[in-house]
Short mmCIF file of C-alpha atoms and ligand atoms in Angstrom, two decimals:
data_model
loop_
_atom_site.label_atom_id
_atom_site.label_comp_id
_atom_site.label_asym_id
_atom_site.label_seq_id
_atom_site.Cartn_x
_atom_site.Cartn_y
_atom_site.Cartn_z
CA UNK A 1 18.35 11.97 44.73
CA UNK A 2 16.68 11.54 47.70
CA UNK A 3 12.90 12.19 45.98
CA UNK A 4 13.49 9.89 43.04
CA UNK A 5 14.61 7.15 45.51
CA UNK A 6 11.52 7.55 47.44
CA UNK A 7 9.26 7.11 44.51
CA UNK A 8 11.08 3.90 43.43
CA UNK A 9 10.76 2.36 46.71
CA UNK A 10 7.09 3.52 46.31
CA UNK A 11 6.55 2.05 43.39
CA UNK A 12 8.24 -1.33 43.88
CA UNK A 13 6.16 -1.57 47.54
CA UNK A 14 2.89 -1.13 45.28
CA UNK A 15 3.94 -3.66 42.78
CA UNK A 16 4.75 -6.22 45.50
CA UNK A 17 1.19 -5.63 47.07
CA UNK A 18 -0.58 -5.80 43.57
CA UNK A 19 1.30 -8.93 42.68
CA UNK A 20 1.47 -11.40 45.51
CA UNK A 21 -1.93 -12.65 46.03
CA UNK A 22 -1.93 -13.47 42.28
CA UNK A 23 1.17 -15.69 42.34
CA UNK A 24 -1.13 -18.66 42.58
CA UNK A 25 -3.07 -17.48 39.49
CA UNK A 26 -4.00 -20.41 36.81
CA UNK A 27 -4.94 -18.82 33.76
CA UNK A 28 -7.72 -20.37 31.63
CA UNK A 29 -7.52 -20.10 27.66
CA UNK A 30 -9.93 -17.92 25.77
CA UNK A 31 -13.39 -19.58 24.72
CA UNK A 32 -15.26 -19.38 21.35
CA UNK A 33 -11.76 -18.03 18.88
CA UNK A 34 -13.07 -17.51 15.94
CA UNK A 35 -11.90 -16.31 12.40
CA UNK A 36 -13.78 -14.52 9.73
CA UNK A 37 -13.23 -12.61 6.69
CA UNK A 38 -14.02 -9.24 7.29
CA UNK A 39 -13.47 -8.17 3.77
CA UNK A 40 -10.82 -8.70 0.65
CA UNK A 41 -7.58 -9.64 2.46
CA UNK A 42 -8.77 -9.19 5.62
CA UNK A 43 -9.62 -11.57 8.44
CA UNK A 44 -11.03 -10.77 11.79
CA UNK A 45 -10.14 -12.61 14.83
CA UNK A 46 -12.56 -12.93 17.73
CA UNK A 47 -12.77 -14.38 21.13
CA UNK A 48 -14.11 -14.06 24.67
CA UNK A 49 -12.53 -14.06 28.06
CA UNK A 50 -12.75 -17.83 29.54
CA UNK A 51 -15.84 -17.34 31.97
CA UNK A 52 -14.54 -19.71 34.84
CA UNK A 53 -11.24 -17.64 35.02
CA UNK A 54 -10.55 -16.29 38.55
CA UNK A 55 -9.12 -13.36 39.53
CA UNK A 56 -11.99 -10.37 39.17
CA UNK A 57 -9.42 -7.32 39.64
CA UNK A 58 -6.44 -8.97 37.40
CA UNK A 59 -5.48 -7.21 33.98
CA UNK A 60 -5.96 -10.00 31.61
CA UNK A 61 -4.28 -9.87 28.10
CA UNK A 62 -3.79 -12.47 25.13
CA UNK A 63 -0.83 -13.41 22.72
CA UNK A 64 -1.84 -14.00 19.43
CA UNK A 65 0.28 -15.95 17.12
CA UNK A 66 -0.27 -16.19 13.24
CA UNK A 67 0.94 -19.16 11.43
CA UNK A 68 -0.39 -18.84 7.89
CA UNK A 69 0.13 -17.57 5.33
CA UNK A 70 2.46 -15.40 7.20
CA UNK A 71 3.91 -15.77 11.00
CA UNK A 72 3.09 -12.79 13.06
CA UNK A 73 3.08 -12.66 16.86
CA UNK A 74 1.82 -10.24 19.15
CA UNK A 75 0.23 -9.11 22.48
CA UNK A 76 -3.18 -7.43 22.86
CA UNK A 77 -5.89 -6.52 25.67
CA UNK A 78 -8.73 -6.69 23.22
CA UNK A 79 -10.79 -9.40 22.59
CA UNK A 80 -10.80 -8.79 18.82
CA UNK A 81 -8.31 -8.11 16.08
CA UNK A 82 -8.03 -7.47 12.35
CA UNK A 83 -5.40 -8.51 9.71
CA UNK A 84 -4.98 -7.38 6.68
CA UNK A 85 -3.15 -10.29 4.79
CA UNK A 86 -4.05 -12.73 1.53
CA UNK A 87 -6.26 -15.19 2.33
CA UNK A 88 -6.21 -17.27 -0.97
CA UNK A 89 -3.64 -19.74 1.10
CA UNK A 90 -6.00 -20.10 3.90
CA UNK A 91 -5.27 -18.31 7.01
CA UNK A 92 -4.49 -19.91 11.04
CA UNK A 93 -4.06 -18.63 14.25
CA UNK A 94 -3.82 -19.21 17.81
CA UNK A 95 -4.53 -17.06 21.01
CA UNK A 96 -3.75 -17.66 24.86
CA UNK A 97 -4.34 -15.64 27.60
CA UNK A 98 -1.56 -14.15 29.55
CA UNK A 99 -1.30 -11.61 32.96
CA UNK A 100 -0.71 -8.38 31.16
CA UNK A 101 0.72 -6.74 34.42
CA UNK A 102 3.47 -9.98 34.66
CA UNK A 103 4.66 -11.65 31.73
CA UNK A 104 6.35 -13.93 34.30
CA UNK A 105 3.10 -15.79 35.11
CA UNK A 106 2.79 -18.87 32.96
CA UNK A 107 0.73 -18.24 30.10
CA UNK A 108 -2.78 -20.38 29.32
CA UNK A 109 -2.94 -23.03 26.67
CA UNK A 110 -3.26 -22.07 23.54
CA UNK A 111 -6.69 -22.45 21.62
CA UNK A 112 -6.43 -22.10 17.45
CA UNK A 113 -8.85 -21.78 14.80
CA UNK A 114 -8.36 -21.33 10.81
CA UNK A 115 -9.86 -20.39 7.73
CA UNK A 116 -9.56 -22.93 4.81
CA UNK A 117 -8.13 -22.15 1.19
CA UNK A 118 -10.89 -21.44 -0.85
CA UNK A 119 -11.83 -24.10 -3.17
CA UNK A 120 -10.43 -24.90 -6.53
CA UNK A 121 -8.79 -26.79 -8.77
CA UNK A 122 -4.91 -26.19 -8.84
CA UNK A 123 -3.71 -23.81 -11.80
CA UNK A 124 -7.13 -22.41 -12.48
CA UNK A 125 -6.18 -19.10 -11.07
CA UNK A 126 -4.88 -15.81 -12.56
CA UNK A 127 -1.18 -15.43 -12.52
CA UNK A 128 1.33 -12.57 -12.96
CA UNK A 129 -1.32 -9.99 -11.30
CA UNK A 130 0.31 -6.07 -11.47
CA UNK A 131 -1.79 -3.19 -10.74
CA UNK A 132 -0.61 0.48 -11.33
CA UNK A 133 -2.33 3.60 -9.94
CA UNK A 134 -2.08 7.28 -11.57
CA UNK A 135 -3.48 10.61 -10.38
CA UNK A 136 -5.55 12.96 -12.89
CA UNK A 137 -7.11 16.36 -12.15
CA UNK A 138 -10.66 15.91 -11.00
CA UNK A 139 -12.72 18.35 -13.49
CA UNK A 140 -16.02 17.47 -11.58
CA UNK A 141 -15.82 18.45 -8.21
CA UNK A 142 -13.94 20.89 -5.95
CA UNK A 143 -14.45 18.44 -3.09
CA UNK A 144 -12.09 15.97 -4.20
CA UNK A 145 -9.52 17.79 -6.18
CA UNK A 146 -7.62 14.27 -7.62
CA UNK A 147 -8.85 11.23 -8.66
CA UNK A 148 -6.83 7.83 -8.63
CA UNK A 149 -6.91 5.58 -11.17
CA UNK A 150 -6.27 1.69 -11.10
CA UNK A 151 -5.08 -0.45 -13.69
CA UNK A 152 -4.64 -4.10 -13.54
CA UNK A 153 -3.46 -6.98 -15.77
CA UNK A 154 -2.86 -10.86 -15.49
CA UNK A 155 -2.48 -13.87 -17.03
CA UNK A 156 -4.93 -16.78 -17.79
CA UNK A 157 -4.04 -19.59 -15.27
CA UNK A 158 -2.61 -22.37 -17.11
CA UNK A 159 -5.36 -25.24 -16.49
CA UNK A 160 -8.14 -22.73 -16.64
CA UNK A 161 -10.74 -24.11 -19.18
CA UNK A 162 -11.21 -21.66 -22.54
CA UNK A 163 -14.79 -20.79 -21.00
CA UNK A 164 -13.56 -19.34 -18.04
CA UNK A 165 -14.23 -16.12 -16.75
CA UNK A 166 -12.61 -14.04 -14.44
CA UNK A 167 -13.79 -11.12 -12.12
CA UNK A 168 -11.48 -8.44 -10.51
CA UNK A 169 -12.27 -6.43 -7.28
CA UNK A 170 -10.30 -4.12 -5.22
CA UNK A 171 -10.56 -2.87 -1.61
CA UNK A 172 -9.10 -0.03 -0.22
CA UNK A 173 -9.94 0.92 3.52
CA UNK A 174 -13.32 -0.05 3.93
CA UNK A 175 -14.46 0.54 -0.06
CA UNK A 176 -14.87 -2.26 -1.93
CA UNK A 177 -15.23 -1.90 -5.79
CA UNK A 178 -15.94 -4.50 -8.91
CA UNK A 179 -14.15 -3.75 -11.85
CA UNK A 180 -16.81 -2.27 -14.72
CA UNK A 181 -14.10 -2.16 -17.74
CA UNK A 182 -12.39 -5.08 -18.69
CA UNK A 183 -10.00 -5.66 -21.54
CA UNK A 184 -10.27 -9.37 -22.98
CA UNK A 185 -8.19 -11.80 -24.80
CA UNK A 186 -8.96 -13.84 -28.36
CA UNK A 187 -11.48 -16.42 -26.22
CA UNK A 188 -13.03 -13.41 -24.72
CA UNK A 189 -11.82 -14.01 -21.27
CA UNK A 190 -10.94 -10.99 -18.78
CA UNK A 191 -7.33 -10.18 -18.65
CA UNK A 192 -6.92 -6.76 -17.39
CA UNK A 193 -9.03 -4.01 -15.59
CA UNK A 194 -9.41 -0.42 -15.54
CA UNK A 195 -11.26 1.62 -12.71
CA UNK A 196 -11.23 5.23 -14.12
CA UNK A 197 -12.05 6.43 -10.39
CA UNK A 198 -11.44 5.03 -7.04
CA UNK A 199 -11.61 5.34 -3.32
CA UNK A 200 -7.81 5.03 -3.09
CA UNK A 201 -6.01 7.95 -1.47
CA UNK A 202 -2.85 8.12 -2.75
CA UNK A 203 -1.48 10.00 0.36
CA UNK A 204 -2.81 6.92 2.80
CA UNK A 205 -0.83 4.39 4.46
CA UNK A 206 -3.08 1.78 3.86
CA UNK A 207 -2.34 -1.18 1.32
CA UNK A 208 -4.52 -1.86 -1.56
CA UNK A 209 -6.18 -5.64 -1.95
CA UNK A 210 -6.93 -6.62 -5.00
CA UNK A 211 -9.24 -10.03 -5.44
CA UNK A 212 -9.48 -12.24 -8.49
CA UNK A 213 -12.18 -14.94 -8.68
CA UNK A 214 -13.92 -16.75 -11.43
CA UNK A 215 -16.21 -19.36 -12.94
CA UNK A 216 -16.14 -22.27 -15.67
CA UNK A 217 -18.65 -24.56 -16.39
CA UNK A 218 -15.91 -27.38 -16.21
CA UNK A 219 -13.86 -26.37 -13.00
CA UNK A 220 -13.99 -24.59 -10.11
CA UNK A 221 -11.81 -21.52 -10.51
CA UNK A 222 -9.90 -21.02 -7.43
CA UNK A 223 -9.43 -17.05 -6.13
CA UNK A 224 -6.34 -15.21 -5.62
CA UNK A 225 -5.41 -12.02 -3.80
CA UNK A 226 -3.00 -9.73 -3.54
CA UNK A 227 -1.74 -6.78 -1.50
CA UNK A 228 0.32 -3.76 -3.01
CA UNK A 229 2.04 -1.00 -1.37
CA UNK A 230 0.69 1.74 -2.94
CA UNK A 231 4.32 3.81 -3.30
CA UNK A 232 5.36 0.80 -5.52
CA UNK A 233 2.54 0.83 -7.60
CA UNK A 234 1.68 4.46 -7.94
CA UNK A 235 3.05 5.74 -11.63
CA UNK A 236 3.96 9.60 -10.61
CA UNK A 237 2.93 11.93 -13.25
CA UNK A 238 5.58 14.15 -14.99
CA UNK A 239 6.31 17.81 -14.15
CA UNK A 240 4.13 20.33 -16.09
CA UNK A 241 4.42 23.76 -17.56
CA UNK A 242 8.16 23.31 -18.23
CA UNK A 243 9.84 26.46 -19.70
CA UNK A 244 13.47 27.72 -20.45
CA UNK A 245 15.59 30.83 -21.89
CA UNK A 246 18.75 31.43 -22.48
CA UNK A 247 20.58 34.62 -21.52
CA UNK A 248 23.95 35.15 -22.16
CA UNK A 249 25.67 31.99 -20.85
CA UNK A 250 22.88 30.83 -18.58
CA UNK A 251 20.47 28.64 -19.16
CA UNK A 252 17.28 28.68 -16.92
CA UNK A 253 14.76 26.11 -16.60
CA UNK A 254 11.39 26.14 -14.65
CA UNK A 255 8.65 23.71 -14.23
CA UNK A 256 5.81 22.97 -11.91
CA UNK A 257 5.25 20.21 -9.81
CA UNK A 258 3.07 16.74 -11.02
CA UNK A 259 -0.55 16.62 -11.12
CA UNK A 260 -0.65 15.02 -7.64
CA UNK A 261 -2.53 14.87 -4.02
CA UNK A 262 0.94 15.59 -2.61
CA UNK A 263 2.30 18.84 -2.33
CA UNK A 264 5.27 20.70 -3.73
CA UNK A 265 7.74 20.19 -1.28
CA UNK A 266 7.31 16.33 -1.52
CA UNK A 267 9.34 15.90 -4.73
CA UNK A 268 12.37 15.23 -6.30
CA UNK A 269 13.49 15.91 -9.83
CA UNK A 270 15.76 15.04 -12.40
CA UNK A 271 16.60 17.49 -15.24
CA UNK A 272 17.90 16.15 -18.58
CA UNK A 273 19.57 18.75 -20.82
CA UNK A 274 20.65 17.35 -24.28
CA UNK A 275 23.39 19.34 -26.40
CA UNK A 276 22.15 18.57 -29.51
CA UNK A 277 25.26 19.60 -31.58
CA UNK A 278 27.82 17.94 -29.07
CA UNK A 279 25.57 15.04 -28.74
CA UNK A 280 26.46 15.63 -25.08
CA UNK A 281 23.56 14.79 -22.22
CA UNK A 282 23.87 16.47 -18.69
CA UNK A 283 21.48 15.06 -16.00
CA UNK A 284 20.88 16.86 -12.61
CA UNK A 285 19.25 16.21 -9.49
CA UNK A 286 17.44 18.29 -7.35
CA UNK A 287 14.52 19.33 -5.31
CA UNK A 288 13.59 22.86 -6.24
CA UNK A 289 11.76 23.64 -9.48
CA UNK A 290 14.27 25.71 -11.24
CA UNK A 291 17.77 25.01 -12.24
CA UNK A 292 20.16 27.34 -14.19
CA UNK A 293 22.95 25.85 -16.10
CA UNK A 294 26.23 27.79 -17.42
CA UNK A 295 26.36 27.27 -20.94
CA UNK A 296 29.73 28.02 -23.01
CA UNK A 297 28.41 26.52 -26.34
CA UNK A 298 25.92 27.94 -29.16
CA UNK A 299 23.48 24.67 -29.73
CA UNK A 300 20.06 23.93 -29.49
CA UNK A 301 19.32 21.81 -26.28
CA UNK A 302 16.40 19.64 -25.50
CA UNK A 303 15.09 19.40 -22.04
CA UNK A 304 13.15 17.06 -20.27
CA UNK A 305 12.34 16.97 -16.52
CA UNK A 306 11.11 13.87 -14.38
CA UNK A 307 9.76 13.75 -10.65
CA UNK A 308 9.35 11.09 -7.81
CA UNK A 309 7.72 11.61 -4.44
CA UNK A 310 10.75 12.48 -1.60
CA UNK A 311 10.90 9.86 1.25
CA UNK A 312 9.61 12.56 3.37
CA UNK A 313 6.63 11.99 2.35
CA UNK A 314 6.14 8.62 1.26
CA UNK A 315 8.46 5.73 1.25
CA UNK A 316 10.50 6.13 -2.07
CA UNK A 317 8.83 5.15 -5.34
CA UNK A 318 9.41 5.41 -8.97
CA UNK A 319 10.32 7.85 -11.00
CA UNK A 320 7.69 9.17 -13.61
CA UNK A 321 8.11 9.56 -17.11
CA UNK A 322 10.29 12.00 -18.62
CA UNK A 323 8.10 15.22 -19.90
CA UNK A 324 7.76 15.72 -23.54
CA UNK A 325 11.15 17.39 -24.40
CA UNK A 326 10.94 21.23 -24.85
CA UNK A 327 13.52 23.00 -27.18
CA UNK A 328 15.49 26.29 -26.45
CA UNK A 329 18.26 27.69 -29.02
CA UNK A 330 20.64 30.29 -28.24
CA UNK A 331 19.36 33.39 -30.36
CA UNK A 332 23.09 33.99 -31.45
CA UNK A 333 22.64 30.62 -34.02
CA UNK A 334 20.52 33.12 -36.43
C1 NAG B 401 -19.40 -19.40 23.57
O1 NAG B 401 -20.08 -19.48 22.27
C2 NAG B 401 -21.61 -20.14 22.99
C3 NAG B 401 -22.62 -20.70 21.69
O2 NAG B 401 -22.57 -19.59 21.03
C4 NAG B 401 -22.76 -19.21 23.73
O3 NAG B 401 -23.55 -19.80 24.37
C5 NAG B 401 -21.71 -19.04 25.10
O4 NAG B 401 -22.21 -17.68 25.70
C6 NAG B 401 -20.43 -18.01 24.27
N1 NAG B 401 -19.31 -17.78 25.47
C7 NAG B 401 -18.98 -16.76 25.93
C8 NAG B 401 -17.91 -16.48 27.14
O5 NAG B 401 -19.15 -15.72 25.27
C1 NAG B 402 5.00 -14.88 -14.78
O1 NAG B 402 5.58 -15.04 -13.69
C2 NAG B 402 6.45 -15.61 -13.64
C3 NAG B 402 6.64 -15.98 -11.94
O2 NAG B 402 7.14 -14.68 -11.19
C4 NAG B 402 7.69 -15.64 -14.45
O3 NAG B 402 8.78 -16.31 -14.34
C5 NAG B 402 6.96 -15.29 -15.87
O4 NAG B 402 8.27 -14.68 -16.29
C6 NAG B 402 5.91 -14.24 -15.91
N1 NAG B 402 5.49 -14.21 -17.32
C7 NAG B 402 5.03 -13.35 -17.97
C8 NAG B 402 4.38 -13.48 -19.17
O5 NAG B 402 5.38 -12.49 -17.47
C1 NAG B 403 -9.60 17.11 -17.07
O1 NAG B 403 -9.35 17.81 -17.72
C2 NAG B 403 -8.28 17.77 -18.55
C3 NAG B 403 -8.17 19.57 -19.39
O2 NAG B 403 -9.18 19.60 -20.20
C4 NAG B 403 -8.09 16.57 -18.90
O3 NAG B 403 -6.51 16.48 -19.81
C5 NAG B 403 -8.03 15.49 -18.08
O4 NAG B 403 -7.96 14.45 -18.80
C6 NAG B 403 -9.42 15.67 -17.46
N1 NAG B 403 -9.69 14.77 -16.23
C7 NAG B 403 -10.40 13.66 -16.01
C8 NAG B 403 -10.15 12.94 -15.09
O5 NAG B 403 -11.12 13.81 -16.85
C1 NAG B 404 -16.23 -13.35 -6.63
O1 NAG B 404 -16.53 -13.02 -5.53
C2 NAG B 404 -17.60 -11.89 -5.10
C3 NAG B 404 -17.06 -10.97 -3.91
O2 NAG B 404 -16.94 -11.66 -3.03
C4 NAG B 404 -18.64 -12.57 -5.29
O3 NAG B 404 -19.87 -11.36 -5.01
C5 NAG B 404 -18.88 -13.37 -6.47
O4 NAG B 404 -20.33 -14.03 -6.02
C6 NAG B 404 -17.66 -14.51 -6.81
N1 NAG B 404 -18.11 -14.83 -8.13
C7 NAG B 404 -17.50 -16.11 -8.26
C8 NAG B 404 -18.12 -16.46 -9.69
O5 NAG B 404 -17.37 -16.93 -7.19
C1 NAG B 405 0.40 25.70 -16.52
O1 NAG B 405 0.26 26.81 -17.13
C2 NAG B 405 -1.11 27.28 -17.37
C3 NAG B 405 -1.04 28.71 -18.64
O2 NAG B 405 0.00 29.35 -18.23
C4 NAG B 405 -1.50 27.55 -16.17
O3 NAG B 405 -3.15 28.20 -16.44
C5 NAG B 405 -1.61 26.61 -15.28
O4 NAG B 405 -2.33 26.61 -14.33
C6 NAG B 405 -0.22 25.94 -15.21
N1 NAG B 405 -0.17 24.99 -14.23
C7 NAG B 405 0.55 24.56 -13.11
C8 NAG B 405 0.09 23.11 -12.72
O5 NAG B 405 0.92 25.71 -12.52
#
């Protein structure tokens, strides 16, 4: 008891000695606040401490308030800050100086800056942009055993002239790439893109930024950008090497995890057993790679398995497609 009390008293003493002389301190707003585009769907905010600020050894901090495209409010000691957010609607933020060690001291006034929304005629940007990723084994190098492909589709803006051409780019982390393989509509306008290989790390936590701009002789085409969470757009592969045997009254089924950068313990499975004679379906959910069912019926069974990444490894996403059915028959049928 006694030592704790002493430490507390001592700490209070230090605080008072530290803060009292600063009570009259007036905080001045930061200067040279700028916002620039640091990459696709990425803004870089920068400012400098006010050169006229008094109090040499006080710990200054900054309160940043983002008002568009989405409200966000945070404090930092740094004089720069990178935000990942869509930029096609513009971006506005304000910053004020605070005393890091004493939030009760009145903060400075605000300084504001913004990025204007990119120019373009209304209704010319792409709409209904959707993207999916898929993982394949990388047959060319052992350094990166898996490669992630990206497929995006969109609709032409209602007001986009017939000669509009769209161009798609993605950014993942610090890597940006332009689409090389487009699909076209009857007017030869790009409406889908396929990247067989990307820099996307399927186990990463960054979001994927996709940007589509365009050109036309008759209108300025408004660019569009969208952020995608990887778990929400990943098309997990179905499990592989599914085998099944019937011995007596047990039907045992085994399989291997899908082609994926995620290890074995990261998957949930669902097994679907279809009794073709009775037209009866049994569906079981499990976390192991094998399942045994008791059967009391002489029949032919069709078996399919599907997989999803478990929430312990990543936010819950979608189930894979069902695997191709395999068939197993009770030998007593013959
Ligand atoms: C603010 O920007 C001006 C003009 O670029 C520059 O001269 C000045 O040194 C900057 N102030 C600070 C505190 O960095
Ligand atoms: C495109 O998106 C809009 C709004 O989200 C929706 O109402 C419309 O049905 C979609 N169009 C198509 C063809 O998917
Ligand atoms: C790797 O090889 C397998 C089997 O030949 C093939 O199915 C798969 O498409 C190949 N993957 C890539 C990315 O080329
Ligand atoms: C589209 O954006 C890319 C990347 O920012 C840029 O290099 C290109 O010039 C733009 N194209 C058009 C038609 O605006
Ligand atoms: C699937 O089975 C084949 C042949 O037995 C084997 O070569 C392959 O490694 C297996 N695949 C997996 C993912 O275990």
